[in-house]
Coordinates of C-alpha atoms and ligand atoms in Angstrom, one line a residue:
M1 CA -6.5 -44.5 -20.1
P2 CA -8.0 -42.9 -23.3
T3 CA -5.8 -42.3 -26.4
L4 CA -5.7 -39.3 -28.6
Y5 CA -4.4 -39.7 -32.1
T6 CA -3.1 -36.3 -32.7
A7 CA -0.6 -34.1 -34.6
D8 CA 1.1 -31.1 -33.0
R9 CA 0.6 -29.0 -36.1
C10 CA -3.2 -29.8 -36.4
P11 CA -5.4 -27.0 -34.9
Y12 CA -8.4 -29.4 -34.9
A13 CA -6.4 -31.8 -32.7
A14 CA -5.5 -28.8 -30.6
R15 CA -9.2 -28.4 -29.8
A16 CA -9.2 -31.9 -28.3
R17 CA -5.8 -31.4 -26.5
I18 CA -7.0 -28.2 -24.9
T19 CA -10.4 -29.7 -23.8
L20 CA -8.6 -32.7 -22.3
A21 CA -6.2 -30.5 -20.5
E22 CA -9.0 -28.2 -19.2
K23 CA -10.7 -31.2 -17.7
G24 CA -7.6 -32.7 -16.3
I25 CA -8.0 -35.9 -18.2
A26 CA -4.9 -38.0 -18.5
Y27 CA -4.4 -39.7 -21.9
D28 CA -1.9 -41.3 -24.2
A29 CA -1.0 -39.1 -27.1
V30 CA -0.1 -40.9 -30.4
E31 CA 1.5 -38.4 -32.7
I32 CA 0.5 -39.1 -36.3
D33 CA 2.8 -38.0 -39.2
L34 CA 0.3 -36.4 -41.5
S35 CA 2.5 -36.6 -44.5
D36 CA 2.9 -40.4 -44.0
R37 CA -0.3 -41.6 -42.3
P38 CA -0.4 -45.2 -41.0
A39 CA -3.0 -47.4 -42.8
W40 CA -4.6 -48.3 -39.5
L41 CA -5.6 -44.7 -38.9
Y42 CA -8.3 -45.3 -41.6
E43 CA -9.8 -48.0 -39.5
K44 CA -10.3 -45.5 -36.8
N45 CA -11.4 -42.7 -39.1
P46 CA -12.3 -43.6 -42.7
L47 CA -11.3 -40.0 -43.6
G48 CA -7.8 -40.6 -42.3
R49 CA -7.8 -37.4 -40.3
V50 CA -6.8 -36.5 -36.8
P51 CA -7.9 -36.0 -34.1
V52 CA -9.3 -39.3 -33.1
Y53 CA -10.2 -40.0 -29.5
E54 CA -10.3 -43.6 -28.3
E55 CA -11.4 -45.3 -25.1
D56 CA -10.3 -48.7 -23.9
E57 CA -13.9 -49.8 -23.8
G58 CA -14.1 -49.5 -27.5
L59 CA -15.4 -46.0 -28.2
V60 CA -13.6 -44.4 -31.2
L61 CA -14.5 -40.8 -32.0
P62 CA -13.2 -38.6 -34.9
E63 CA -14.2 -35.0 -35.4
S64 CA -12.9 -32.3 -33.0
E65 CA -16.4 -30.8 -32.4
V66 CA -17.9 -34.2 -31.5
I67 CA -14.9 -35.0 -29.3
M68 CA -15.3 -31.7 -27.4
E69 CA -19.0 -32.2 -26.9
Y70 CA -18.4 -35.8 -25.8
L71 CA -15.8 -34.8 -23.2
E72 CA -18.1 -32.1 -21.9
D73 CA -20.9 -34.7 -21.5
R74 CA -18.7 -37.4 -20.1
Y75 CA -16.7 -35.2 -17.7
P76 CA -19.1 -32.3 -16.8
E77 CA -16.6 -30.7 -14.4
P78 CA -15.2 -28.1 -14.9
A79 CA -18.0 -27.1 -17.2
L80 CA -16.9 -25.7 -20.6
W81 CA -20.3 -24.6 -21.8
P82 CA -21.9 -21.7 -20.0
A83 CA -24.8 -22.3 -17.7
D84 CA -27.1 -20.0 -19.6
P85 CA -28.9 -21.9 -22.4
A86 CA -28.9 -18.9 -24.8
E87 CA -25.1 -18.5 -24.3
R88 CA -24.6 -22.3 -24.9
A89 CA -26.6 -22.0 -28.1
L90 CA -24.6 -19.0 -29.3
G91 CA -21.4 -20.8 -28.4
R92 CA -22.5 -23.8 -30.5
L93 CA -23.2 -21.4 -33.3
W94 CA -19.7 -20.1 -33.2
I95 CA -18.4 -23.7 -33.6
Q96 CA -20.9 -24.5 -36.3
R97 CA -20.0 -21.4 -38.3
F98 CA -16.3 -21.8 -37.8
D99 CA -15.5 -22.1 -41.5
D100 CA -17.3 -18.9 -42.4
R101 CA -16.1 -17.0 -39.5
L102 CA -12.4 -17.9 -39.6
G103 CA -11.5 -21.3 -41.0
D104 CA -12.0 -20.7 -44.8
A105 CA -10.1 -17.4 -44.6
Y106 CA -7.3 -19.0 -42.6
Y107 CA -6.8 -21.8 -45.1
A108 CA -7.1 -19.4 -48.0
A109 CA -4.3 -17.3 -46.5
R110 CA -2.3 -20.5 -46.0
R111 CA -2.7 -21.2 -49.7
G112 CA -1.6 -17.7 -50.4
D113 CA -4.9 -16.8 -52.2
G114 CA -7.0 -15.2 -49.4
G115 CA -6.4 -11.5 -50.1
D116 CA -7.7 -9.5 -47.1
Q117 CA -10.1 -12.2 -46.0
L118 CA -8.2 -13.3 -43.0
D119 CA -7.7 -9.7 -41.8
E120 CA -11.5 -9.1 -42.3
R121 CA -12.5 -12.2 -40.3
L122 CA -10.1 -11.2 -37.5
A123 CA -11.6 -7.7 -37.5
D124 CA -15.1 -9.3 -37.2
L125 CA -13.8 -11.4 -34.2
D126 CA -12.4 -8.3 -32.6
R127 CA -15.8 -6.5 -33.0
A128 CA -17.6 -9.5 -31.4
L129 CA -15.2 -9.5 -28.5
E130 CA -15.6 -5.8 -27.9
A131 CA -19.2 -6.6 -27.0
Q132 CA -18.5 -9.6 -24.7
Q133 CA -15.6 -11.1 -22.8
W134 CA -15.7 -14.6 -24.4
L135 CA -17.0 -15.9 -27.6
S136 CA -20.2 -17.4 -26.1
G137 CA -20.8 -14.5 -23.8
R138 CA -19.8 -14.2 -20.1
E139 CA -17.9 -17.4 -19.7
Y140 CA -14.8 -19.0 -21.2
G141 CA -15.5 -22.3 -22.9
L142 CA -15.7 -24.6 -25.9
A143 CA -16.4 -21.7 -28.3
D144 CA -13.1 -20.1 -27.3
I145 CA -11.3 -23.4 -27.5
G146 CA -12.8 -23.9 -30.9
Y147 CA -11.1 -20.8 -32.3
V148 CA -7.9 -20.2 -30.3
P149 CA -5.8 -22.9 -32.1
W150 CA -6.0 -20.9 -35.4
I151 CA -5.3 -17.6 -33.8
L152 CA -2.1 -19.0 -32.1
R153 CA -1.0 -20.5 -35.5
G154 CA -2.0 -17.4 -37.4
L155 CA 0.3 -15.3 -35.2
E156 CA 3.2 -17.6 -35.8
R157 CA 2.6 -18.3 -39.5
F158 CA 1.2 -15.1 -40.9
E159 CA 2.2 -12.6 -38.2
V160 CA -1.4 -11.4 -38.2
E161 CA -2.4 -8.2 -36.4
L162 CA -5.0 -8.5 -33.7
G163 CA -7.4 -5.8 -32.7
P164 CA -7.4 -4.7 -29.1
A165 CA -10.4 -6.8 -28.0
L166 CA -9.1 -9.9 -29.8
A167 CA -5.6 -9.4 -28.3
D168 CA -7.1 -9.0 -24.9
W169 CA -9.1 -12.2 -25.3
L170 CA -6.0 -14.0 -26.4
E171 CA -4.1 -12.8 -23.4
R172 CA -6.9 -14.0 -21.1
C173 CA -7.0 -17.4 -23.0
S174 CA -3.2 -17.7 -22.7
A175 CA -3.3 -17.2 -19.0
R176 CA -5.0 -20.6 -18.8
P177 CA -2.5 -23.5 -18.4
A178 CA -4.3 -25.6 -21.0
I179 CA -3.8 -22.9 -23.6
A180 CA -0.3 -21.9 -22.5
Q181 CA 0.6 -25.6 -23.1
E182 CA -0.8 -25.4 -26.7
S183 CA 1.1 -22.1 -27.3
A184 CA 4.3 -24.0 -26.4
V185 CA 3.4 -26.7 -28.9
V186 CA 2.9 -24.0 -31.6
A187 CA 6.2 -22.3 -30.7
A188 CA 8.0 -25.6 -31.2
L189 CA 6.5 -26.4 -34.6
Ligands
GSH1 N1 -13.5 -31.9 -39.4 C1 -12.3 -32.5 -38.8 C2 -11.1 -31.9 -39.5 C3 -9.8 -32.5 -39.1 C4 -8.6 -32.2 -40.0 O1 -8.8 -31.7 -41.1 N2 -7.4 -32.7 -39.6 C5 -6.3 -32.5 -40.5 C6 -5.1 -32.1 -39.9 S1 -5.2 -30.5 -39.2 C7 -6.0 -33.9 -41.2 O2 -6.0 -34.9 -40.6 N3 -5.7 -33.8 -42.5 C8 -5.5 -34.9 -43.3 C9 -6.4 -35.0 -44.5 O3 -7.3 -34.2 -44.6 O4 -6.3 -35.9 -45.2 C10 -12.2 -32.2 -37.3 O5 -12.9 -31.2 -36.9 O6 -11.6 -32.9 -36.5

């Protein structure tokens, strides 16, 4: 059985947890205390960060984006990239531009120095979702999984306001057991 080195409070680890749950992959979760990380974690990821995904056969993968892509390749069903190549590419662009489109503003707000940045990024997301159902287009998938952990934590932590399209997207995301499970993790933090 694979192992995920993870932390409940980590939204990057949440990307891996949600992807594993969507694909119905059983795994052992090893919770890492991020304020007192074990020395051996650096052998698995020299940056000492979670998530790290490990298989018994020896594969050790850090980086949430790489883990999501690997799981999609290794366990193609159910597919989490859309069938349409253009939508797949646009979905990957969402993931690649995550820092610009949400991450930097989220972490600035967490440091208390973000001004209106987070609200502006959320308004951009709302506009994007007015035009299409899911971040990569017509199908739910890795782009949505790539963003939803920060929206769930933003609601808990900063009580952010979501525009109607973003709120509707979150409701549709939350109807999925894999994401409902992550909401429960966030509620218990
Ligand atoms: N680029 C990494 C980022 C992972 C990350 O920043 N994880 C945080 C917890 S949310 C961590 O382990 N922080 C410890 C550190 O940066 O030293 C990914 O996508 O997996």
